[in-house]
Amino acid sequence: MLSENLTDAKILVVDDNEANVLLLQGILEEQGYTRIQTTTDPRRALPLYVEFQPDLILLDLRMPRIDGFGVMEQLQTVIPPEAYIPIIILTADITRQAKTHALQMGAKDFLTKPLDHLEVLLRIRNLLETRALHLRQQTANDILEETVRERTAELTQSNAALIRVNRELQEANNLKSSFISVISHELRTPFTVIFLALEMIEREGLESLQPDQQQMFIQLQDNVQSAHRMIENLIKFAGLVREQESMHMEFLDIHSVIDKVFLGIRDEAEHKELALEVNLPDDLPIFNGHEERLGDAVKELVKNAVKFTPAGGKIALCCWVEQNVLHLSVQDTGPGIPPERLSGLWESFAQMADPLLRGREGLGLGLALVQYIVRAHKGEVWAESQLGVGSTFGFRIPVT
């Protein structure tokens, strides 16, 4: 590496005229340069370069046996293309054609004989400064390349680890889904028997039962229906987890999706005396999606609002498009949710894990279903809430 003190530079002088060699050596030594190699035999230029590794070469153009062009041609075989080794051509008279040829062969400057001492020193210093800058840049590039290699290796390892963890999580998720599906289907059989038994009792008439027994029978029916809905939700959840990556999309109209949802939930809302409000622009676009699953997502949001909104409250569904993104929100006037609990509500079985919600019917799969469906549509879910005022749950999906 060439130091900041340019007089530490290594200089090679190749000239068949010994007087010129001694003159140049004297000029350089007088200026403080001490690392100088010289030769009057151009055939020794190549081995001297390999052995000495100079920072600059002073080369005569007109020499016997091998001229300066021949020497430069030999040097090209050992000097890497990216290296900057300045060559100054020494000549008494040079034609324009010879000068152009020398530059093409790698020469960086020219000194005309007879030599001017000051010009020699200035030209040498200028090229050595350029050489020093080049070496510093090369060092910086080498450090950068090494850093990039190290970071690339780290990223490759991290990426491999992430792929492995993601695969393990996917396998665990599939195992969970399969387990839920198997257990849920096994539970369907006894429910069929229970429903048949309840229907038979009801057909026989409840008049023979005492009033308190009749009340117990009605409660039994309600609880069996509730448990059956939970089993069906488990089966739906397991199926959705499995098909999330292969969901078949078709063109759909969101108006139709929302109309079907409200057709099936209006009775329950009216039973609680809830006001339902729907705000849908007429010009909502037709877009690619899974109509049944998207309907499930909207239904779960509305059902969730109905469940947690007290009698006499209000539920408002809004839908709009901004910058090719469909936004849908369901706002209620329920009790509200503490901010720190909002993000966790989208996880599976969140209701069972939350002591504030555990008393409500259900397993807490509704919002998890919504999140799975929305992610399958390349979208994202969101939620806002204010205690004592109400909550808003929604999602946004691209419709391009």
Short mmCIF file of C-alpha atoms in Angstrom, two decimals:
data_model
loop_
_atom_site.label_atom_id
_atom_site.label_comp_id
_atom_site.label_asym_id
_atom_site.label_seq_id
_atom_site.Cartn_x
_atom_site.Cartn_y
_atom_site.Cartn_z
CA MET A 1 0.00 0.00 0.00
CA LEU A 2 1.34 3.42 -0.98
CA SER A 3 1.66 5.59 2.16
CA GLU A 4 0.66 9.23 2.53
CA ASN A 5 4.39 10.08 2.12
CA LEU A 6 4.73 9.74 -1.65
CA THR A 7 8.52 9.49 -1.41
CA ASP A 8 7.96 5.94 -0.10
CA ALA A 9 6.68 5.01 -3.54
CA LYS A 10 8.50 2.34 -5.54
CA ILE A 11 9.64 3.58 -8.95
CA LEU A 12 11.02 1.47 -11.81
CA VAL A 13 13.18 3.18 -14.50
CA VAL A 14 13.67 1.40 -17.85
CA ASP A 15 15.93 3.20 -20.35
CA ASP A 16 18.75 1.81 -22.51
CA ASN A 17 20.70 5.07 -22.08
CA GLU A 18 22.63 4.79 -18.80
CA ALA A 19 23.13 8.57 -18.62
CA ASN A 20 19.35 9.09 -18.63
CA VAL A 21 18.95 6.42 -15.95
CA LEU A 22 21.55 8.07 -13.69
CA LEU A 23 19.98 11.50 -14.29
CA LEU A 24 16.50 10.31 -13.32
CA GLN A 25 17.83 8.42 -10.32
CA GLY A 26 19.65 11.54 -9.14
CA ILE A 27 16.55 13.76 -9.55
CA LEU A 28 14.43 11.30 -7.60
CA GLU A 29 16.94 10.70 -4.80
CA GLU A 30 17.50 14.44 -4.39
CA GLN A 31 13.72 14.79 -3.87
CA GLY A 32 13.74 12.04 -1.22
CA TYR A 33 12.68 8.97 -3.21
CA THR A 34 14.70 5.98 -1.99
CA ARG A 35 12.91 2.93 -3.40
CA ILE A 36 14.16 3.00 -6.96
CA GLN A 37 15.00 0.15 -9.35
CA THR A 38 16.66 0.76 -12.70
CA THR A 39 17.65 -1.24 -15.77
CA THR A 40 19.16 -0.42 -19.17
CA ASP A 41 18.05 -3.79 -20.56
CA PRO A 42 14.35 -3.72 -21.58
CA ARG A 43 14.30 -7.53 -21.42
CA ARG A 44 14.59 -7.28 -17.62
CA ALA A 45 11.60 -4.96 -17.30
CA LEU A 46 9.05 -7.76 -16.87
CA PRO A 47 10.91 -9.82 -14.23
CA LEU A 48 11.84 -6.62 -12.37
CA TYR A 49 8.19 -5.56 -12.31
CA VAL A 50 7.09 -8.96 -10.93
CA GLU A 51 9.80 -8.89 -8.26
CA PHE A 52 9.66 -5.18 -7.33
CA GLN A 53 5.94 -4.43 -7.78
CA PRO A 54 6.50 -0.70 -8.52
CA ASP A 55 3.95 2.08 -8.01
CA LEU A 56 5.13 3.94 -11.13
CA ILE A 57 7.20 3.10 -14.23
CA LEU A 58 9.43 5.49 -16.23
CA LEU A 59 9.81 3.84 -19.65
CA ASP A 60 11.89 4.86 -22.66
CA LEU A 61 10.06 4.32 -25.95
CA ARG A 62 13.00 3.87 -28.36
CA MET A 63 15.18 0.94 -27.18
CA PRO A 64 17.00 -1.92 -28.93
CA ARG A 65 15.84 -5.55 -28.78
CA ILE A 66 12.45 -4.60 -27.20
CA ASP A 67 11.01 -1.11 -27.56
CA GLY A 68 8.67 0.55 -25.08
CA PHE A 69 5.60 -0.76 -26.89
CA GLY A 70 6.88 -4.33 -26.50
CA VAL A 71 7.59 -3.79 -22.80
CA MET A 72 4.07 -2.44 -22.23
CA GLU A 73 2.63 -5.44 -24.10
CA GLN A 74 4.54 -7.78 -21.75
CA LEU A 75 3.41 -5.83 -18.68
CA GLN A 76 -0.23 -6.17 -19.73
CA THR A 77 0.07 -9.93 -19.08
CA VAL A 78 0.86 -9.41 -15.37
CA ILE A 79 -0.90 -6.16 -14.46
CA PRO A 80 -4.57 -6.79 -13.56
CA PRO A 81 -7.03 -4.69 -15.62
CA GLU A 82 -8.44 -3.07 -12.46
CA ALA A 83 -4.98 -2.04 -11.20
CA TYR A 84 -3.70 1.49 -11.70
CA ILE A 85 0.07 1.37 -12.42
CA PRO A 86 0.99 4.65 -14.12
CA ILE A 87 3.55 4.50 -16.92
CA ILE A 88 5.36 7.69 -18.01
CA ILE A 89 6.87 7.48 -21.50
CA LEU A 90 10.34 9.02 -21.98
CA THR A 91 11.04 10.19 -25.54
CA ALA A 92 12.96 12.82 -27.45
CA ASP A 93 10.43 13.12 -30.21
CA ILE A 94 7.11 11.33 -30.54
CA THR A 95 4.67 11.38 -33.39
CA ARG A 96 0.93 11.78 -32.86
CA GLN A 97 0.40 8.20 -34.01
CA ALA A 98 3.02 6.83 -31.58
CA LYS A 99 1.55 8.86 -28.73
CA THR A 100 -1.95 7.50 -29.43
CA HIS A 101 -0.57 3.96 -29.58
CA ALA A 102 1.27 4.43 -26.26
CA LEU A 103 -1.89 5.67 -24.55
CA GLN A 104 -3.79 2.68 -25.91
CA MET A 105 -1.12 0.37 -24.46
CA GLY A 106 -1.49 1.87 -20.96
CA ALA A 107 0.74 4.95 -20.84
CA LYS A 108 -0.58 7.73 -18.58
CA ASP A 109 1.80 10.62 -19.35
CA PHE A 110 4.86 11.69 -21.35
CA LEU A 111 8.20 13.37 -20.54
CA THR A 112 10.15 14.91 -23.41
CA LYS A 113 13.93 14.69 -23.52
CA PRO A 114 15.98 16.63 -22.58
CA LEU A 115 14.28 16.30 -19.21
CA ASP A 116 13.19 19.28 -17.16
CA HIS A 117 13.81 18.51 -13.47
CA LEU A 118 10.75 20.32 -12.14
CA GLU A 119 8.47 18.84 -14.81
CA VAL A 120 9.75 15.33 -14.01
CA LEU A 121 8.98 15.73 -10.30
CA LEU A 122 5.56 17.32 -10.84
CA ARG A 123 4.37 14.70 -13.33
CA ILE A 124 5.62 11.86 -11.13
CA ARG A 125 3.95 13.37 -8.04
CA ASN A 126 0.63 13.90 -9.83
CA LEU A 127 0.48 10.28 -10.99
CA LEU A 128 1.59 8.95 -7.59
CA GLU A 129 -1.21 10.94 -5.91
CA THR A 130 -3.68 9.40 -8.38
CA ARG A 131 -2.19 5.96 -7.63
CA ALA A 132 -2.62 6.58 -3.87
CA LEU A 133 -6.27 7.60 -4.35
CA HIS A 134 -6.88 4.53 -6.49
CA LEU A 135 -5.37 2.24 -3.85
CA ARG A 136 -7.50 3.80 -1.10
CA GLN A 137 -10.60 3.37 -3.25
CA GLN A 138 -9.62 -0.22 -4.00
CA THR A 139 -9.14 -0.90 -0.29
CA ALA A 140 -12.55 0.62 0.47
CA ASN A 141 -14.10 -1.50 -2.30
CA ASP A 142 -12.43 -4.64 -0.94
CA ILE A 143 -13.76 -3.89 2.55
CA LEU A 144 -17.21 -3.20 1.13
CA GLU A 145 -17.18 -6.42 -0.91
CA GLU A 146 -16.10 -8.41 2.14
CA THR A 147 -18.82 -6.78 4.22
CA VAL A 148 -21.37 -7.56 1.50
CA ARG A 149 -20.17 -11.18 1.38
CA GLU A 150 -20.46 -11.48 5.15
CA ARG A 151 -23.92 -9.87 5.20
CA THR A 152 -25.03 -12.03 2.27
CA ALA A 153 -23.88 -15.14 4.11
CA GLU A 154 -25.69 -14.00 7.25
CA LEU A 155 -28.85 -13.22 5.27
CA THR A 156 -28.64 -16.58 3.50
CA GLN A 157 -28.39 -18.34 6.86
CA SER A 158 -31.21 -16.23 8.31
CA ASN A 159 -33.37 -16.86 5.27
CA ALA A 160 -32.74 -20.60 5.50
CA ALA A 161 -33.66 -20.49 9.19
CA LEU A 162 -36.83 -18.51 8.42
CA ILE A 163 -37.81 -20.99 5.70
CA ARG A 164 -37.25 -23.85 8.14
CA VAL A 165 -39.25 -22.18 10.91
CA ASN A 166 -42.02 -21.24 8.47
CA ARG A 167 -42.18 -24.83 7.26
CA GLU A 168 -42.36 -26.10 10.83
CA LEU A 169 -45.09 -23.57 11.66
CA GLN A 170 -47.03 -24.58 8.54
CA GLU A 171 -46.73 -28.23 9.49
CA ALA A 172 -47.90 -27.44 13.02
CA ASN A 173 -50.76 -25.37 11.64
CA ASN A 174 -51.80 -28.19 9.30
CA LEU A 175 -51.58 -30.66 12.18
CA LYS A 176 -53.76 -28.40 14.31
CA SER A 177 -56.23 -28.01 11.47
CA SER A 178 -56.37 -31.76 10.86
CA PHE A 179 -56.81 -32.45 14.56
CA ILE A 180 -59.65 -29.94 14.87
CA SER A 181 -61.29 -31.31 11.74
CA VAL A 182 -61.13 -34.94 12.89
CA ILE A 183 -62.40 -34.17 16.39
CA SER A 184 -65.16 -31.92 15.06
CA HIS A 185 -66.43 -34.52 12.60
CA GLU A 186 -66.40 -37.16 15.32
CA LEU A 187 -68.56 -34.89 17.48
CA ARG A 188 -71.13 -34.46 14.72
CA THR A 189 -72.46 -38.02 15.13
CA PRO A 190 -73.65 -37.74 18.74
CA PHE A 191 -75.24 -34.38 17.93
CA THR A 192 -77.31 -36.05 15.23
CA VAL A 193 -78.62 -38.53 17.82
CA ILE A 194 -79.32 -35.75 20.33
CA PHE A 195 -81.27 -33.71 17.76
CA LEU A 196 -83.37 -36.74 16.82
CA ALA A 197 -84.16 -37.41 20.49
CA LEU A 198 -85.16 -33.79 21.10
CA GLU A 199 -87.40 -33.79 18.02
CA MET A 200 -89.11 -36.97 19.17
CA ILE A 201 -89.81 -35.49 22.61
CA GLU A 202 -91.13 -32.30 21.04
CA ARG A 203 -93.41 -34.27 18.66
CA GLU A 204 -94.82 -36.26 21.56
CA GLY A 205 -95.76 -32.94 23.16
CA LEU A 206 -94.44 -31.09 26.17
CA GLU A 207 -97.81 -30.90 27.95
CA SER A 208 -97.00 -33.91 30.11
CA LEU A 209 -93.96 -32.11 31.51
CA GLN A 210 -94.00 -29.86 34.53
CA PRO A 211 -93.46 -26.11 33.81
CA ASP A 212 -89.92 -26.22 35.20
CA GLN A 213 -89.19 -29.31 33.07
CA GLN A 214 -90.51 -27.54 29.98
CA GLN A 215 -88.20 -24.61 30.73
CA MET A 216 -85.28 -27.01 31.15
CA PHE A 217 -86.15 -28.63 27.80
CA ILE A 218 -86.07 -25.24 26.04
CA GLN A 219 -82.72 -24.44 27.67
CA LEU A 220 -81.42 -27.85 26.59
CA GLN A 221 -82.44 -27.16 22.99
CA ASP A 222 -80.73 -23.75 23.05
CA ASN A 223 -77.52 -25.17 24.52
CA VAL A 224 -77.40 -28.05 22.05
CA GLN A 225 -77.90 -25.60 19.18
CA SER A 226 -75.13 -23.39 20.57
CA ALA A 227 -72.74 -26.34 20.93
CA HIS A 228 -73.61 -27.49 17.40
CA ARG A 229 -72.81 -24.05 16.00
CA MET A 230 -69.42 -24.16 17.72
CA ILE A 231 -68.66 -27.56 16.16
CA GLU A 232 -69.65 -26.27 12.71
CA ASN A 233 -67.40 -23.24 13.23
CA LEU A 234 -64.52 -25.55 14.15
CA ILE A 235 -65.02 -27.55 10.96
CA LYS A 236 -65.23 -24.38 8.88
CA PHE A 237 -62.08 -23.00 10.55
CA ALA A 238 -60.12 -26.21 9.92
CA GLY A 239 -61.22 -26.29 6.28
CA LEU A 240 -60.30 -22.65 5.75
CA VAL A 241 -56.81 -23.10 7.19
CA ARG A 242 -56.20 -25.97 4.76
CA GLU A 243 -57.53 -24.17 1.67
CA GLN A 244 -56.15 -20.71 2.42
CA GLU A 245 -53.38 -20.89 -0.20
CA SER A 246 -55.54 -22.54 -2.89
CA MET A 247 -58.76 -20.56 -2.62
CA HIS A 248 -60.49 -20.35 -6.02
CA MET A 249 -61.30 -16.75 -6.92
CA GLU A 250 -64.08 -15.53 -9.23
CA PHE A 251 -65.56 -12.16 -10.12
CA LEU A 252 -68.10 -11.05 -7.52
CA ASP A 253 -70.35 -8.16 -6.55
CA ILE A 254 -69.92 -7.06 -2.93
CA HIS A 255 -73.52 -5.79 -2.88
CA SER A 256 -74.75 -9.34 -3.34
CA VAL A 257 -72.41 -10.66 -0.66
CA ILE A 258 -73.61 -8.13 1.92
CA ASP A 259 -77.29 -8.59 1.02
CA LYS A 260 -77.01 -12.33 1.73
CA VAL A 261 -75.30 -11.67 5.06
CA PHE A 262 -78.01 -9.30 6.29
CA LEU A 263 -80.77 -11.59 5.07
CA GLY A 264 -79.53 -14.27 7.45
CA ILE A 265 -78.79 -12.06 10.45
CA ARG A 266 -81.60 -9.50 10.42
CA ASP A 267 -83.92 -11.60 12.61
CA GLU A 268 -81.32 -11.91 15.36
CA ALA A 269 -80.65 -8.16 15.28
CA GLU A 270 -84.36 -7.34 15.42
CA HIS A 271 -84.78 -9.73 18.36
CA LYS A 272 -82.29 -7.54 20.28
CA GLU A 273 -83.92 -4.37 18.92
CA LEU A 274 -80.70 -3.34 17.20
CA ALA A 275 -80.76 -0.70 14.47
CA LEU A 276 -78.95 -1.93 11.34
CA GLU A 277 -77.50 0.62 8.93
CA VAL A 278 -75.83 -0.17 5.62
CA ASN A 279 -73.89 2.42 3.61
CA LEU A 280 -72.95 1.06 0.18
CA PRO A 281 -72.14 3.26 -2.84
CA ASP A 282 -73.83 2.09 -6.03
CA ASP A 283 -70.58 2.20 -8.03
CA LEU A 284 -68.57 -0.36 -6.03
CA PRO A 285 -66.48 -2.36 -8.54
CA ILE A 286 -66.77 -6.00 -9.53
CA PHE A 287 -63.59 -7.72 -8.39
CA ASN A 288 -61.92 -11.11 -8.07
CA GLY A 289 -62.59 -12.98 -4.83
CA HIS A 290 -64.18 -15.97 -3.16
CA GLU A 291 -67.84 -15.03 -2.71
CA GLU A 292 -68.72 -17.63 -0.08
CA ARG A 293 -65.63 -17.05 2.03
CA LEU A 294 -65.83 -13.28 1.76
CA GLY A 295 -69.46 -13.59 2.82
CA ASP A 296 -68.27 -15.60 5.82
CA ALA A 297 -65.86 -12.79 6.73
CA VAL A 298 -68.55 -10.09 6.54
CA LYS A 299 -71.00 -12.32 8.43
CA GLU A 300 -68.53 -12.92 11.26
CA LEU A 301 -67.92 -9.17 11.65
CA VAL A 302 -71.66 -8.43 11.78
CA LYS A 303 -72.38 -11.39 14.10
CA ASN A 304 -69.60 -10.21 16.38
CA ALA A 305 -71.18 -6.74 16.51
CA VAL A 306 -74.65 -8.20 17.20
CA LYS A 307 -73.26 -10.41 19.96
CA PHE A 308 -71.54 -7.63 21.88
CA THR A 309 -73.96 -4.75 21.27
CA PRO A 310 -76.57 -4.38 24.03
CA ALA A 311 -80.29 -4.23 23.22
CA GLY A 312 -81.36 -0.97 21.62
CA GLY A 313 -77.90 -0.31 20.17
CA LYS A 314 -76.83 0.40 16.62
CA ILE A 315 -74.68 -1.40 14.05
CA ALA A 316 -73.43 0.33 10.89
CA LEU A 317 -71.73 -1.38 7.93
CA CYS A 318 -69.82 0.84 5.52
CA CYS A 319 -68.02 -0.08 2.33
CA TRP A 320 -65.96 2.15 0.01
CA VAL A 321 -63.04 2.05 -2.42
CA GLU A 322 -59.90 4.18 -2.32
CA GLN A 323 -56.97 3.77 -4.73
CA ASN A 324 -58.09 0.32 -5.90
CA VAL A 325 -58.51 -0.94 -2.33
CA LEU A 326 -61.90 -2.06 -0.98
CA HIS A 327 -62.53 -0.98 2.61
CA LEU A 328 -65.27 -2.56 4.72
CA SER A 329 -66.06 -1.68 8.34
CA VAL A 330 -68.65 -2.76 10.90
CA GLN A 331 -69.21 -0.27 13.73
CA ASP A 332 -71.18 -1.06 16.90
CA THR A 333 -72.24 0.73 20.07
CA GLY A 334 -71.06 -2.03 22.37
CA PRO A 335 -69.05 -1.66 25.58
CA GLY A 336 -65.74 -1.14 23.79
CA ILE A 337 -62.44 -2.99 24.17
CA PRO A 338 -59.24 -1.91 25.97
CA PRO A 339 -56.60 -0.88 23.37
CA GLU A 340 -54.07 -3.46 24.56
CA ARG A 341 -56.53 -6.30 23.77
CA LEU A 342 -57.39 -5.29 20.21
CA SER A 343 -54.55 -6.96 18.29
CA GLY A 344 -54.98 -10.29 20.11
CA LEU A 345 -58.66 -10.59 19.18
CA TRP A 346 -57.75 -11.72 15.65
CA GLU A 347 -56.00 -14.83 16.96
CA SER A 348 -57.61 -18.26 17.14
CA PHE A 349 -59.51 -19.02 20.36
CA ALA A 350 -58.91 -15.47 21.59
CA GLN A 351 -62.32 -15.42 23.34
CA MET A 352 -61.46 -18.48 25.42
CA ALA A 353 -58.16 -16.89 26.48
CA ASP A 354 -59.77 -13.56 27.45
CA PRO A 355 -61.46 -13.55 30.87
CA LEU A 356 -63.57 -10.55 29.84
CA LEU A 357 -65.08 -12.46 26.91
CA ARG A 358 -65.11 -16.05 28.16
CA GLY A 359 -68.70 -15.88 29.30
CA ARG A 360 -69.92 -15.21 25.76
CA GLU A 361 -71.05 -18.00 23.48
CA GLY A 362 -68.40 -19.26 21.07
CA LEU A 363 -64.79 -20.35 20.82
CA GLY A 364 -63.35 -17.05 19.60
CA LEU A 365 -62.82 -18.31 16.05
CA GLY A 366 -64.95 -15.69 14.28
CA LEU A 367 -62.35 -12.95 13.96
CA ALA A 368 -59.61 -15.52 13.28
CA LEU A 369 -61.72 -16.75 10.36
CA VAL A 370 -62.02 -13.19 9.10
CA GLN A 371 -58.25 -12.74 9.23
CA TYR A 372 -57.60 -16.01 7.36
CA ILE A 373 -60.10 -15.08 4.64
CA VAL A 374 -58.79 -11.52 4.24
CA ARG A 375 -55.17 -12.69 4.06
CA ALA A 376 -56.18 -15.19 1.36
CA HIS A 377 -57.43 -12.13 -0.57
CA LYS A 378 -54.04 -10.39 -0.08
CA GLY A 379 -55.60 -7.95 2.38
CA GLU A 380 -55.34 -6.98 6.03
CA VAL A 381 -57.65 -6.58 9.01
CA TRP A 382 -57.89 -3.70 11.47
CA ALA A 383 -59.82 -2.69 14.57
CA GLU A 384 -60.56 0.45 16.61
CA SER A 385 -62.37 0.77 19.92
CA GLN A 386 -63.24 3.19 22.67
CA LEU A 387 -64.43 2.03 26.06
CA GLY A 388 -68.01 3.00 26.71
CA VAL A 389 -68.55 4.11 23.10
CA GLY A 390 -68.14 1.06 20.86
CA SER A 391 -65.86 -0.74 18.43
CA THR A 392 -65.18 -0.85 14.71
CA PHE A 393 -63.78 -3.92 13.01
CA GLY A 394 -62.91 -4.00 9.33
CA PHE A 395 -60.65 -5.11 6.53
CA ARG A 396 -59.20 -3.82 3.29
CA ILE A 397 -58.41 -5.89 0.19
CA PRO A 398 -57.03 -4.93 -3.25
CA VAL A 399 -59.60 -4.97 -6.06
CA THR A 400 -57.38 -4.42 -9.10
#
